[in-house]
Amino acid sequence: MSPVLDTTFIPPRDREEVVRNAVWKSMVAVDIDHRPAAEDISVRIGLGAVGPIRICSARATAVALRRTERLAREDEEPAVTLGVQMTGSSVIVQNGRECLLRPGELAVYESIAPYTHLFDEGVDYRFIRFPRAALALPDRVLRDITAVPLGSGNPVARLAFPYFSQLAVADDLHQGVHADAVVQPSIELLRAVLTSQHGNSTLARGPLEATLGLRITQYILAHLTDPDLSATQIAAAHGISVRHLYVVLSRAGISLGEWIRTRRLAECKRELAGPNGRLWTIAAVGRRWGFTDATHFSKVFKQTYGISPRAWRDQHG
């Protein structure tokens, strides 16, 4: 992973703020307490993403990261961070536990609860952030295994360590078909590590069903631009029948066609009113969000918002 932030090229007075902004925007909001004086702060960060998985590969001088109660309450997308200790050591404190992480070990911690992560010897670490819902594990399981070292006593963790340490820095895995190919295996591998640590690998089955509705809606949002998005496609992506798909959505009060159309229209409305709204024709914006028939798009837009898409764009142009 190529570094996108290197404090060598940043004036000392600006280093703390630049590092803070990079971490907050790309990973998670934490208070950052650099141990050295400003002129001695050294941080080299590479950032990336594999689908919904965010990655930060970091080398830095000593630092303490604190996710406060206030920051945890404000979390918009609950996440689980997998920590990969490359060299040196660090200490993680969460949910009443404190763990010392040594080279070759992994640990997880949740964004929805306060935590402290201490790097008294400096940082040589990979932070890999997963959407909490994607792991489909019960709250109690995650609480039981946060701030627990996952290493030599767990053969699945030993297997996973080289995989995740490489995933974090392999640029060719962060884009295109390669990224698509590793998202789900990465999620499944972490789930296997956590459930095996908890002592029961069958724990994943129930949560998968319990979070099915959420995972279905997330899938739909990620594929809104696909004009061929259909119940058959959505059901196949989740290994269920179309009938079961409709049952799950019905429980959540969702009418599939209406739900998709509403969100597509909202994206069109946002794009038409944005700074680049005039770079594309009305029909092209509609096609981008799955409306293949320009006349139909204009009709449903006006029915929904009481104004034609062209008039809406003109008002905000």
PDB file of C-alpha atoms in Angstrom:
ATOM      1  CA  MET A   1       0.000   0.000   0.000  1.00  0.00           C
ATOM      2  CA  SER A   2       1.501   3.325  -1.040  1.00  0.00           C
ATOM      3  CA  PRO A   3       1.584   5.884   1.777  1.00  0.00           C
ATOM      4  CA  VAL A   4      -0.856   8.744   1.433  1.00  0.00           C
ATOM      5  CA  LEU A   5       0.333  10.587   4.508  1.00  0.00           C
ATOM      6  CA  ASP A   6       3.901  11.100   5.658  1.00  0.00           C
ATOM      7  CA  THR A   7       4.551  13.705   8.344  1.00  0.00           C
ATOM      8  CA  THR A   8       8.117  14.120   7.112  1.00  0.00           C
ATOM      9  CA  PHE A   9       6.683  16.586   4.606  1.00  0.00           C
ATOM     10  CA  ILE A  10       4.317  18.346   7.032  1.00  0.00           C
ATOM     11  CA  PRO A  11       5.347  21.278   9.282  1.00  0.00           C
ATOM     12  CA  PRO A  12       5.553  20.132  12.932  1.00  0.00           C
ATOM     13  CA  ARG A  13       2.825  22.542  14.051  1.00  0.00           C
ATOM     14  CA  ASP A  14       0.353  20.906  11.639  1.00  0.00           C
ATOM     15  CA  ARG A  15       1.188  17.245  12.153  1.00  0.00           C
ATOM     16  CA  GLU A  16      -1.274  16.393  14.917  1.00  0.00           C
ATOM     17  CA  GLU A  17      -4.218  17.959  13.082  1.00  0.00           C
ATOM     18  CA  VAL A  18      -3.337  16.388   9.715  1.00  0.00           C
ATOM     19  CA  VAL A  19      -3.011  12.930  11.255  1.00  0.00           C
ATOM     20  CA  ARG A  20      -6.249  13.355  13.204  1.00  0.00           C
ATOM     21  CA  ASN A  21      -8.188  14.397  10.092  1.00  0.00           C
ATOM     22  CA  ALA A  22      -6.835  11.471   8.065  1.00  0.00           C
ATOM     23  CA  VAL A  23      -7.749   8.905  10.722  1.00  0.00           C
ATOM     24  CA  TRP A  24     -11.188  10.363  11.395  1.00  0.00           C
ATOM     25  CA  LYS A  25     -12.150  10.577   7.721  1.00  0.00           C
ATOM     26  CA  SER A  26     -10.814   7.199   6.645  1.00  0.00           C
ATOM     27  CA  MET A  27     -11.225   4.912   9.651  1.00  0.00           C
ATOM     28  CA  VAL A  28     -12.811   5.950  12.946  1.00  0.00           C
ATOM     29  CA  ALA A  29     -13.089   8.974  15.223  1.00  0.00           C
ATOM     30  CA  VAL A  30     -10.601   8.690  18.088  1.00  0.00           C
ATOM     31  CA  ASP A  31      -8.725  11.076  20.342  1.00  0.00           C
ATOM     32  CA  ILE A  32      -5.037  10.835  19.437  1.00  0.00           C
ATOM     33  CA  ASP A  33      -2.375  11.578  22.049  1.00  0.00           C
ATOM     34  CA  HIS A  34       1.087  11.692  20.492  1.00  0.00           C
ATOM     35  CA  ARG A  35       3.756  11.025  23.086  1.00  0.00           C
ATOM     36  CA  PRO A  36       6.685  12.904  21.453  1.00  0.00           C
ATOM     37  CA  ALA A  37       6.849  16.654  21.020  1.00  0.00           C
ATOM     38  CA  ALA A  38       5.360  17.988  17.776  1.00  0.00           C
ATOM     39  CA  GLU A  39       8.731  18.246  16.029  1.00  0.00           C
ATOM     40  CA  ASP A  40       9.477  14.597  16.828  1.00  0.00           C
ATOM     41  CA  ILE A  41       6.137  13.154  15.688  1.00  0.00           C
ATOM     42  CA  SER A  42       6.617  10.732  12.834  1.00  0.00           C
ATOM     43  CA  VAL A  43       3.648   9.099  11.137  1.00  0.00           C
ATOM     44  CA  ARG A  44       3.514   7.201   7.859  1.00  0.00           C
ATOM     45  CA  ILE A  45       0.055   5.964   6.919  1.00  0.00           C
ATOM     46  CA  GLY A  46      -1.233   4.052   3.923  1.00  0.00           C
ATOM     47  CA  LEU A  47      -4.994   3.984   3.421  1.00  0.00           C
ATOM     48  CA  GLY A  48      -7.126   1.745   1.267  1.00  0.00           C
ATOM     49  CA  ALA A  49     -10.412  -0.064   0.926  1.00  0.00           C
ATOM     50  CA  VAL A  50     -11.591  -3.443  -0.287  1.00  0.00           C
ATOM     51  CA  GLY A  51     -15.306  -3.026  -0.917  1.00  0.00           C
ATOM     52  CA  PRO A  52     -16.832  -2.077   2.463  1.00  0.00           C
ATOM     53  CA  ILE A  53     -13.621  -3.024   4.307  1.00  0.00           C
ATOM     54  CA  ARG A  54     -11.387  -0.078   5.190  1.00  0.00           C
ATOM     55  CA  ILE A  55      -7.679  -0.465   5.742  1.00  0.00           C
ATOM     56  CA  CYS A  56      -4.977   1.598   7.431  1.00  0.00           C
ATOM     57  CA  SER A  57      -1.361   0.456   7.475  1.00  0.00           C
ATOM     58  CA  ALA A  58       0.625   2.566   9.933  1.00  0.00           C
ATOM     59  CA  ARG A  59       4.134   3.156  11.212  1.00  0.00           C
ATOM     60  CA  ALA A  60       4.473   5.892  13.808  1.00  0.00           C
ATOM     61  CA  THR A  61       6.098   7.107  16.976  1.00  0.00           C
ATOM     62  CA  ALA A  62       4.467   6.313  20.316  1.00  0.00           C
ATOM     63  CA  VAL A  63       0.801   7.228  20.546  1.00  0.00           C
ATOM     64  CA  ALA A  64      -2.386   6.537  22.496  1.00  0.00           C
ATOM     65  CA  LEU A  65      -5.736   6.189  20.719  1.00  0.00           C
ATOM     66  CA  ARG A  66      -8.906   6.681  22.751  1.00  0.00           C
ATOM     67  CA  ARG A  67     -12.440   6.056  21.577  1.00  0.00           C
ATOM     68  CA  THR A  68     -14.425   7.983  24.171  1.00  0.00           C
ATOM     69  CA  GLU A  69     -17.966   7.341  25.370  1.00  0.00           C
ATOM     70  CA  ARG A  70     -19.148  10.379  23.426  1.00  0.00           C
ATOM     71  CA  LEU A  71     -17.497   9.292  20.185  1.00  0.00           C
ATOM     72  CA  ALA A  72     -18.855   5.761  20.558  1.00  0.00           C
ATOM     73  CA  ARG A  73     -22.402   7.098  21.011  1.00  0.00           C
ATOM     74  CA  GLU A  74     -22.117   9.156  17.831  1.00  0.00           C
ATOM     75  CA  ASP A  75     -21.068   6.215  15.666  1.00  0.00           C
ATOM     76  CA  GLU A  76     -23.020   6.256  12.395  1.00  0.00           C
ATOM     77  CA  GLU A  77     -21.984   2.843  11.099  1.00  0.00           C
ATOM     78  CA  PRO A  78     -21.100   0.331  13.837  1.00  0.00           C
ATOM     79  CA  ALA A  79     -17.838  -1.341  12.954  1.00  0.00           C
ATOM     80  CA  VAL A  80     -15.387  -3.930  14.202  1.00  0.00           C
ATOM     81  CA  THR A  81     -11.698  -3.181  13.800  1.00  0.00           C
ATOM     82  CA  LEU A  82      -9.269  -6.042  13.371  1.00  0.00           C
ATOM     83  CA  GLY A  83      -5.817  -5.143  14.639  1.00  0.00           C
ATOM     84  CA  VAL A  84      -2.758  -6.872  13.164  1.00  0.00           C
ATOM     85  CA  GLN A  85       0.395  -6.462  15.256  1.00  0.00           C
ATOM     86  CA  MET A  86       3.419  -6.580  12.949  1.00  0.00           C
ATOM     87  CA  THR A  87       6.335  -5.774  15.263  1.00  0.00           C
ATOM     88  CA  GLY A  88       6.641  -4.384  18.768  1.00  0.00           C
ATOM     89  CA  SER A  89       3.614  -4.588  21.035  1.00  0.00           C
ATOM     90  CA  SER A  90       0.502  -2.659  21.981  1.00  0.00           C
ATOM     91  CA  VAL A  91      -2.190  -2.729  24.653  1.00  0.00           C
ATOM     92  CA  ILE A  92      -5.934  -2.719  23.973  1.00  0.00           C
ATOM     93  CA  VAL A  93      -8.508  -1.976  26.686  1.00  0.00           C
ATOM     94  CA  GLN A  94     -12.240  -2.521  26.076  1.00  0.00           C
ATOM     95  CA  ASN A  95     -15.251  -4.040  27.831  1.00  0.00           C
ATOM     96  CA  GLY A  96     -13.380  -4.387  31.115  1.00  0.00           C
ATOM     97  CA  ARG A  97     -10.478  -6.336  29.579  1.00  0.00           C
ATOM     98  CA  GLU A  98      -6.890  -5.414  28.827  1.00  0.00           C
ATOM     99  CA  CYS A  99      -4.776  -7.372  26.388  1.00  0.00           C
ATOM    100  CA  LEU A 100      -1.127  -7.193  25.402  1.00  0.00           C
ATOM    101  CA  LEU A 101      -0.741  -7.757  21.695  1.00  0.00           C
ATOM    102  CA  ARG A 102       2.569  -9.177  20.466  1.00  0.00           C
ATOM    103  CA  PRO A 103       3.991  -9.597  16.957  1.00  0.00           C
ATOM    104  CA  GLY A 104       2.010 -12.122  14.931  1.00  0.00           C
ATOM    105  CA  GLU A 105      -1.184 -11.657  16.956  1.00  0.00           C
ATOM    106  CA  LEU A 106      -4.608 -10.259  16.100  1.00  0.00           C
ATOM    107  CA  ALA A 107      -7.319  -8.597  18.175  1.00  0.00           C
ATOM    108  CA  VAL A 108     -10.698  -6.991  17.573  1.00  0.00           C
ATOM    109  CA  TYR A 109     -12.470  -4.051  19.168  1.00  0.00           C
ATOM    110  CA  GLU A 110     -15.856  -2.443  18.561  1.00  0.00           C
ATOM    111  CA  SER A 111     -16.611   1.138  17.583  1.00  0.00           C
ATOM    112  CA  ILE A 112     -19.848   1.233  19.606  1.00  0.00           C
ATOM    113  CA  ALA A 113     -18.040   0.936  22.950  1.00  0.00           C
ATOM    114  CA  PRO A 114     -15.196   3.039  24.380  1.00  0.00           C
ATOM    115  CA  TYR A 115     -11.686   1.679  24.048  1.00  0.00           C
ATOM    116  CA  THR A 116      -8.065   2.656  24.510  1.00  0.00           C
ATOM    117  CA  HIS A 117      -5.199   1.478  22.322  1.00  0.00           C
ATOM    118  CA  LEU A 118      -1.703   2.204  23.590  1.00  0.00           C
ATOM    119  CA  PHE A 119       1.427   2.078  21.429  1.00  0.00           C
ATOM    120  CA  ASP A 120       4.162   2.950  23.919  1.00  0.00           C
ATOM    121  CA  GLU A 121       6.907   1.458  21.726  1.00  0.00           C
ATOM    122  CA  GLY A 122       5.710   3.054  18.519  1.00  0.00           C
ATOM    123  CA  VAL A 123       3.349   1.746  15.832  1.00  0.00           C
ATOM    124  CA  ASP A 124       3.867  -1.002  13.264  1.00  0.00           C
ATOM    125  CA  TYR A 125       0.309  -2.095  12.781  1.00  0.00           C
ATOM    126  CA  ARG A 126      -2.525  -2.830  10.376  1.00  0.00           C
ATOM    127  CA  PHE A 127      -6.036  -1.562  11.173  1.00  0.00           C
ATOM    128  CA  ILE A 128      -8.760  -3.332   9.168  1.00  0.00           C
ATOM    129  CA  ARG A 129     -12.287  -2.029   9.697  1.00  0.00           C
ATOM    130  CA  PHE A 130     -15.296  -4.250   8.949  1.00  0.00           C
ATOM    131  CA  PRO A 131     -18.963  -3.187   9.038  1.00  0.00           C
ATOM    132  CA  ARG A 132     -20.338  -4.810  12.169  1.00  0.00           C
ATOM    133  CA  ALA A 133     -23.437  -6.089  10.368  1.00  0.00           C
ATOM    134  CA  ALA A 134     -21.326  -7.901   7.770  1.00  0.00           C
ATOM    135  CA  LEU A 135     -19.916 -10.243  10.423  1.00  0.00           C
ATOM    136  CA  ALA A 136     -23.423 -11.308  11.458  1.00  0.00           C
ATOM    137  CA  LEU A 137     -22.405 -12.251  14.997  1.00  0.00           C
ATOM    138  CA  PRO A 138     -24.442 -11.781  18.204  1.00  0.00           C
ATOM    139  CA  ASP A 139     -23.601  -8.868  20.481  1.00  0.00           C
ATOM    140  CA  ARG A 140     -22.549 -11.215  23.276  1.00  0.00           C
ATOM    141  CA  VAL A 141     -20.033 -13.009  21.065  1.00  0.00           C
ATOM    142  CA  LEU A 142     -18.351  -9.792  20.019  1.00  0.00           C
ATOM    143  CA  ARG A 143     -18.322  -8.520  23.603  1.00  0.00           C
ATOM    144  CA  ASP A 144     -16.711 -11.760  24.769  1.00  0.00           C
ATOM    145  CA  ILE A 145     -13.830 -11.615  22.296  1.00  0.00           C
ATOM    146  CA  THR A 146     -12.996  -7.909  22.122  1.00  0.00           C
ATOM    147  CA  ALA A 147      -9.596  -7.050  23.579  1.00  0.00           C
ATOM    148  CA  VAL A 148      -8.558 -10.715  23.549  1.00  0.00           C
ATOM    149  CA  PRO A 149      -5.254 -11.692  21.887  1.00  0.00           C
ATOM    150  CA  LEU A 150      -5.850 -14.039  18.959  1.00  0.00           C
ATOM    151  CA  GLY A 151      -2.590 -15.817  18.328  1.00  0.00           C
ATOM    152  CA  SER A 152      -0.647 -18.966  19.027  1.00  0.00           C
ATOM    153  CA  GLY A 153      -3.483 -20.647  20.920  1.00  0.00           C
ATOM    154  CA  ASN A 154      -5.862 -20.312  18.001  1.00  0.00           C
ATOM    155  CA  PRO A 155      -4.811 -22.180  14.832  1.00  0.00           C
ATOM    156  CA  VAL A 156      -7.409 -20.303  12.757  1.00  0.00           C
ATOM    157  CA  ALA A 157      -5.921 -16.998  13.907  1.00  0.00           C
ATOM    158  CA  ARG A 158      -2.432 -18.258  12.993  1.00  0.00           C
ATOM    159  CA  LEU A 159      -3.738 -19.062   9.534  1.00  0.00           C
ATOM    160  CA  ALA A 160      -5.448 -15.675   9.238  1.00  0.00           C
ATOM    161  CA  PHE A 161      -2.517 -13.501  10.334  1.00  0.00           C
ATOM    162  CA  PRO A 162      -0.469 -13.660   7.099  1.00  0.00           C
ATOM    163  CA  TYR A 163      -3.635 -13.269   5.037  1.00  0.00           C
ATOM    164  CA  PHE A 164      -4.778 -10.064   6.733  1.00  0.00           C
ATOM    165  CA  SER A 165      -1.277  -8.606   7.004  1.00  0.00           C
ATOM    166  CA  GLN A 166      -0.905  -9.059   3.235  1.00  0.00           C
ATOM    167  CA  LEU A 167      -4.422  -7.857   2.427  1.00  0.00           C
ATOM    168  CA  ALA A 168      -3.637  -4.562   4.136  1.00  0.00           C
ATOM    169  CA  VAL A 169      -0.705  -3.701   1.877  1.00  0.00           C
ATOM    170  CA  ALA A 170      -1.491  -5.417  -1.429  1.00  0.00           C
ATOM    171  CA  ASP A 171      -2.521  -2.588  -3.758  1.00  0.00           C
ATOM    172  CA  ASP A 172      -3.578  -5.020  -6.479  1.00  0.00           C
ATOM    173  CA  LEU A 173      -6.216  -6.491  -4.145  1.00  0.00           C
ATOM    174  CA  HIS A 174      -7.835  -3.137  -3.472  1.00  0.00           C
ATOM    175  CA  GLN A 175      -9.493  -2.551  -6.822  1.00  0.00           C
ATOM    176  CA  GLY A 176     -11.520  -4.088  -9.608  1.00  0.00           C
ATOM    177  CA  VAL A 177     -12.325  -7.763  -9.839  1.00  0.00           C
ATOM    178  CA  HIS A 178      -9.622  -8.681  -7.343  1.00  0.00           C
ATOM    179  CA  ALA A 179     -11.273  -6.591  -4.637  1.00  0.00           C
ATOM    180  CA  ASP A 180     -14.664  -8.099  -5.442  1.00  0.00           C
ATOM    181  CA  ALA A 181     -13.143 -11.555  -5.123  1.00  0.00           C
ATOM    182  CA  VAL A 182     -11.686 -11.075  -1.631  1.00  0.00           C
ATOM    183  CA  VAL A 183     -14.419  -9.144   0.221  1.00  0.00           C
ATOM    184  CA  GLN A 184     -16.594 -12.082   1.218  1.00  0.00           C
ATOM    185  CA  PRO A 185     -13.696 -14.492   1.927  1.00  0.00           C
ATOM    186  CA  SER A 186     -12.156 -11.840   4.190  1.00  0.00           C
ATOM    187  CA  ILE A 187     -15.398 -11.463   6.129  1.00  0.00           C
ATOM    188  CA  GLU A 188     -15.817 -15.239   6.387  1.00  0.00           C
ATOM    189  CA  LEU A 189     -12.222 -15.714   7.547  1.00  0.00           C
ATOM    190  CA  LEU A 190     -12.590 -13.157  10.323  1.00  0.00           C
ATOM    191  CA  ARG A 191     -15.897 -14.733  11.333  1.00  0.00           C
ATOM    192  CA  ALA A 192     -14.135 -18.103  11.491  1.00  0.00           C
ATOM    193  CA  VAL A 193     -11.396 -16.660  13.699  1.00  0.00           C
ATOM    194  CA  LEU A 194     -13.880 -15.108  16.105  1.00  0.00           C
ATOM    195  CA  THR A 195     -16.286 -18.040  16.345  1.00  0.00           C
ATOM    196  CA  SER A 196     -13.452 -20.523  16.811  1.00  0.00           C
ATOM    197  CA  GLN A 197     -12.036 -18.316  19.579  1.00  0.00           C
ATOM    198  CA  HIS A 198     -15.449 -18.315  21.202  1.00  0.00           C
ATOM    199  CA  GLY A 199     -15.497 -22.108  20.995  1.00  0.00           C
ATOM    200  CA  ASN A 200     -18.395 -22.767  18.661  1.00  0.00           C
ATOM    201  CA  SER A 201     -18.100 -22.301  14.908  1.00  0.00           C
ATOM    202  CA  THR A 202     -21.825 -22.948  14.425  1.00  0.00           C
ATOM    203  CA  LEU A 203     -22.558 -19.582  16.038  1.00  0.00           C
ATOM    204  CA  ALA A 204     -22.516 -17.935  12.626  1.00  0.00           C
ATOM    205  CA  ARG A 205     -25.682 -19.675  11.425  1.00  0.00           C
ATOM    206  CA  GLY A 206     -28.302 -17.964  13.576  1.00  0.00           C
ATOM    207  CA  PRO A 207     -26.892 -14.444  13.213  1.00  0.00           C
ATOM    208  CA  LEU A 208     -26.803 -14.811   9.444  1.00  0.00           C
ATOM    209  CA  GLU A 209     -30.581 -15.225   9.433  1.00  0.00           C
ATOM    210  CA  ALA A 210     -31.092 -12.560  12.100  1.00  0.00           C
ATOM    211  CA  THR A 211     -29.222  -9.959  10.059  1.00  0.00           C
ATOM    212  CA  LEU A 212     -30.508 -11.127   6.684  1.00  0.00           C
ATOM    213  CA  GLY A 213     -32.861  -8.190   6.225  1.00  0.00           C
ATOM    214  CA  LEU A 214     -30.082  -5.697   6.937  1.00  0.00           C
ATOM    215  CA  ARG A 215     -27.672  -7.462   4.616  1.00  0.00           C
ATOM    216  CA  ILE A 216     -30.269  -7.560   1.856  1.00  0.00           C
ATOM    217  CA  THR A 217     -30.938  -3.821   2.054  1.00  0.00           C
ATOM    218  CA  GLN A 218     -27.205  -3.088   2.122  1.00  0.00           C
ATOM    219  CA  TYR A 219     -26.790  -5.241  -0.968  1.00  0.00           C
ATOM    220  CA  ILE A 220     -29.575  -3.392  -2.764  1.00  0.00           C
ATOM    221  CA  LEU A 221     -28.060   0.001  -1.911  1.00  0.00           C
ATOM    222  CA  ALA A 222     -24.711  -1.165  -3.274  1.00  0.00           C
ATOM    223  CA  HIS A 223     -26.342  -2.263  -6.556  1.00  0.00           C
ATOM    224  CA  LEU A 224     -28.812   0.565  -7.155  1.00  0.00           C
ATOM    225  CA  THR A 225     -27.062   1.520 -10.379  1.00  0.00           C
ATOM    226  CA  ASP A 226     -27.575  -1.957 -11.831  1.00  0.00           C
ATOM    227  CA  PRO A 227     -30.577  -1.707 -14.190  1.00  0.00           C
ATOM    228  CA  ASP A 228     -31.020  -5.489 -14.038  1.00  0.00           C
ATOM    229  CA  LEU A 229     -31.285  -5.588 -10.254  1.00  0.00           C
ATOM    230  CA  SER A 230     -34.059  -8.064  -9.507  1.00  0.00           C
ATOM    231  CA  ALA A 231     -35.531 -10.227  -6.783  1.00  0.00           C
ATOM    232  CA  THR A 232     -33.903 -13.268  -8.407  1.00  0.00           C
ATOM    233  CA  GLN A 233     -30.469 -11.633  -8.337  1.00  0.00           C
ATOM    234  CA  ILE A 234     -30.860 -10.425  -4.750  1.00  0.00           C
ATOM    235  CA  ALA A 235     -32.070 -13.816  -3.522  1.00  0.00           C
ATOM    236  CA  ALA A 236     -29.251 -15.670  -5.300  1.00  0.00           C
ATOM    237  CA  ALA A 237     -26.632 -13.346  -3.793  1.00  0.00           C
ATOM    238  CA  HIS A 238     -27.856 -14.335  -0.322  1.00  0.00           C
ATOM    239  CA  GLY A 239     -28.408 -18.031  -0.967  1.00  0.00           C
ATOM    240  CA  ILE A 240     -32.169 -17.904  -0.419  1.00  0.00           C
ATOM    241  CA  SER A 241     -35.285 -18.383  -2.524  1.00  0.00           C
ATOM    242  CA  VAL A 242     -37.196 -15.459  -3.987  1.00  0.00           C
ATOM    243  CA  ARG A 243     -40.134 -16.430  -1.792  1.00  0.00           C
ATOM    244  CA  HIS A 244     -37.983 -16.253   1.340  1.00  0.00           C
ATOM    245  CA  LEU A 245     -36.616 -12.896   0.172  1.00  0.00           C
ATOM    246  CA  TYR A 246     -40.118 -11.437   0.044  1.00  0.00           C
ATOM    247  CA  VAL A 247     -40.957 -12.915   3.465  1.00  0.00           C
ATOM    248  CA  VAL A 248     -37.885 -11.282   5.038  1.00  0.00           C
ATOM    249  CA  LEU A 249     -38.634  -7.915   3.450  1.00  0.00           C
ATOM    250  CA  SER A 250     -42.309  -8.121   4.403  1.00  0.00           C
ATOM    251  CA  ARG A 251     -41.339  -8.556   8.054  1.00  0.00           C
ATOM    252  CA  ALA A 252     -39.425  -5.292   7.790  1.00  0.00           C
ATOM    253  CA  GLY A 253     -42.352  -3.555   6.097  1.00  0.00           C
ATOM    254  CA  ILE A 254     -40.489  -3.234   2.796  1.00  0.00           C
ATOM    255  CA  SER A 255     -42.075  -3.473  -0.637  1.00  0.00           C
ATOM    256  CA  LEU A 256     -39.108  -4.387  -2.829  1.00  0.00           C
ATOM    257  CA  GLY A 257     -39.960  -2.506  -6.018  1.00  0.00           C
ATOM    258  CA  GLU A 258     -41.099   0.625  -4.222  1.00  0.00           C
ATOM    259  CA  TRP A 259     -38.092   0.601  -1.883  1.00  0.00           C
ATOM    260  CA  ILE A 260     -35.632   0.361  -4.786  1.00  0.00           C
ATOM    261  CA  ARG A 261     -37.435   3.021  -6.836  1.00  0.00           C
ATOM    262  CA  THR A 262     -37.579   5.460  -3.903  1.00  0.00           C
ATOM    263  CA  ARG A 263     -33.856   5.228  -3.267  1.00  0.00           C
ATOM    264  CA  ARG A 264     -32.960   5.466  -6.936  1.00  0.00           C
ATOM    265  CA  LEU A 265     -35.084   8.606  -7.261  1.00  0.00           C
ATOM    266  CA  ALA A 266     -33.421  10.109  -4.188  1.00  0.00           C
ATOM    267  CA  GLU A 267     -30.000   9.562  -5.750  1.00  0.00           C
ATOM    268  CA  CYS A 268     -31.140  11.127  -9.025  1.00  0.00           C
ATOM    269  CA  LYS A 269     -32.555  14.112  -7.140  1.00  0.00           C
ATOM    270  CA  ARG A 270     -29.296  14.556  -5.234  1.00  0.00           C
ATOM    271  CA  GLU A 271     -27.171  14.285  -8.370  1.00  0.00           C
ATOM    272  CA  LEU A 272     -29.289  16.671 -10.439  1.00  0.00           C
ATOM    273  CA  ALA A 273     -29.046  19.338  -7.714  1.00  0.00           C
ATOM    274  CA  GLY A 274     -25.301  18.826  -7.235  1.00  0.00           C
ATOM    275  CA  PRO A 275     -22.406  20.795  -8.696  1.00  0.00           C
ATOM    276  CA  ASN A 276     -22.070  18.326 -11.572  1.00  0.00           C
ATOM    277  CA  GLY A 277     -25.785  18.116 -12.320  1.00  0.00           C
ATOM    278  CA  ARG A 278     -25.415  19.727 -15.736  1.00  0.00           C
ATOM    279  CA  LEU A 279     -22.556  17.548 -16.926  1.00  0.00           C
ATOM    280  CA  TRP A 280     -25.036  14.830 -17.890  1.00  0.00           C
ATOM    281  CA  THR A 281     -28.385  14.815 -19.630  1.00  0.00           C
ATOM    282  CA  ILE A 282     -31.512  14.117 -17.592  1.00  0.00           C
ATOM    283  CA  ALA A 283     -31.843  10.749 -19.314  1.00  0.00           C
ATOM    284  CA  ALA A 284     -28.199   9.860 -18.559  1.00  0.00           C
ATOM    285  CA  VAL A 285     -28.662  10.580 -14.847  1.00  0.00           C
ATOM    286  CA  GLY A 286     -31.737   8.372 -14.830  1.00  0.00           C
ATOM    287  CA  ARG A 287     -29.896   5.564 -16.620  1.00  0.00           C
ATOM    288  CA  ARG A 288     -27.021   5.811 -14.158  1.00  0.00           C
ATOM    289  CA  TRP A 289     -29.460   4.940 -11.365  1.00  0.00           C
ATOM    290  CA  GLY A 290     -31.299   2.158 -13.154  1.00  0.00           C
ATOM    291  CA  PHE A 291     -34.061   4.021 -15.020  1.00  0.00           C
ATOM    292  CA  THR A 292     -33.610   2.750 -18.566  1.00  0.00           C
ATOM    293  CA  ASP A 293     -36.708   4.539 -19.925  1.00  0.00           C
ATOM    294  CA  ALA A 294     -36.272   8.336 -19.870  1.00  0.00           C
ATOM    295  CA  THR A 295     -40.005   9.029 -20.181  1.00  0.00           C
ATOM    296  CA  HIS A 296     -40.825   6.700 -17.297  1.00  0.00           C
ATOM    297  CA  PHE A 297     -38.066   8.285 -15.198  1.00  0.00           C
ATOM    298  CA  SER A 298     -39.425  11.802 -15.693  1.00  0.00           C
ATOM    299  CA  LYS A 299     -42.957  10.634 -14.945  1.00  0.00           C
ATOM    300  CA  VAL A 300     -42.159   8.886 -11.636  1.00  0.00           C
ATOM    301  CA  PHE A 301     -39.834  11.721 -10.577  1.00  0.00           C
ATOM    302  CA  LYS A 302     -42.635  14.270 -11.007  1.00  0.00           C
ATOM    303  CA  GLN A 303     -45.165  11.991  -9.315  1.00  0.00           C
ATOM    304  CA  THR A 304     -42.849  11.642  -6.325  1.00  0.00           C
ATOM    305  CA  TYR A 305     -41.527  15.189  -5.943  1.00  0.00           C
ATOM    306  CA  GLY A 306     -44.182  17.289  -7.677  1.00  0.00           C
ATOM    307  CA  ILE A 307     -41.660  18.748 -10.102  1.00  0.00           C
ATOM    308  CA  SER A 308     -39.996  17.490 -13.262  1.00  0.00           C
ATOM    309  CA  PRO A 309     -36.319  16.473 -13.076  1.00  0.00           C
ATOM    310  CA  ARG A 310     -35.414  19.267 -15.505  1.00  0.00           C
ATOM    311  CA  ALA A 311     -37.200  21.919 -13.455  1.00  0.00           C
ATOM    312  CA  TRP A 312     -35.578  20.554 -10.292  1.00  0.00           C
ATOM    313  CA  ARG A 313     -32.138  20.842 -11.869  1.00  0.00           C
ATOM    314  CA  ASP A 314     -32.861  24.346 -13.159  1.00  0.00           C
ATOM    315  CA  GLN A 315     -33.862  25.457  -9.660  1.00  0.00           C
ATOM    316  CA  HIS A 316     -30.500  24.321  -8.300  1.00  0.00           C
ATOM    317  CA  GLY A 317     -28.290  25.063 -11.292  1.00  0.00           C
TER     318      GLY A 317
END
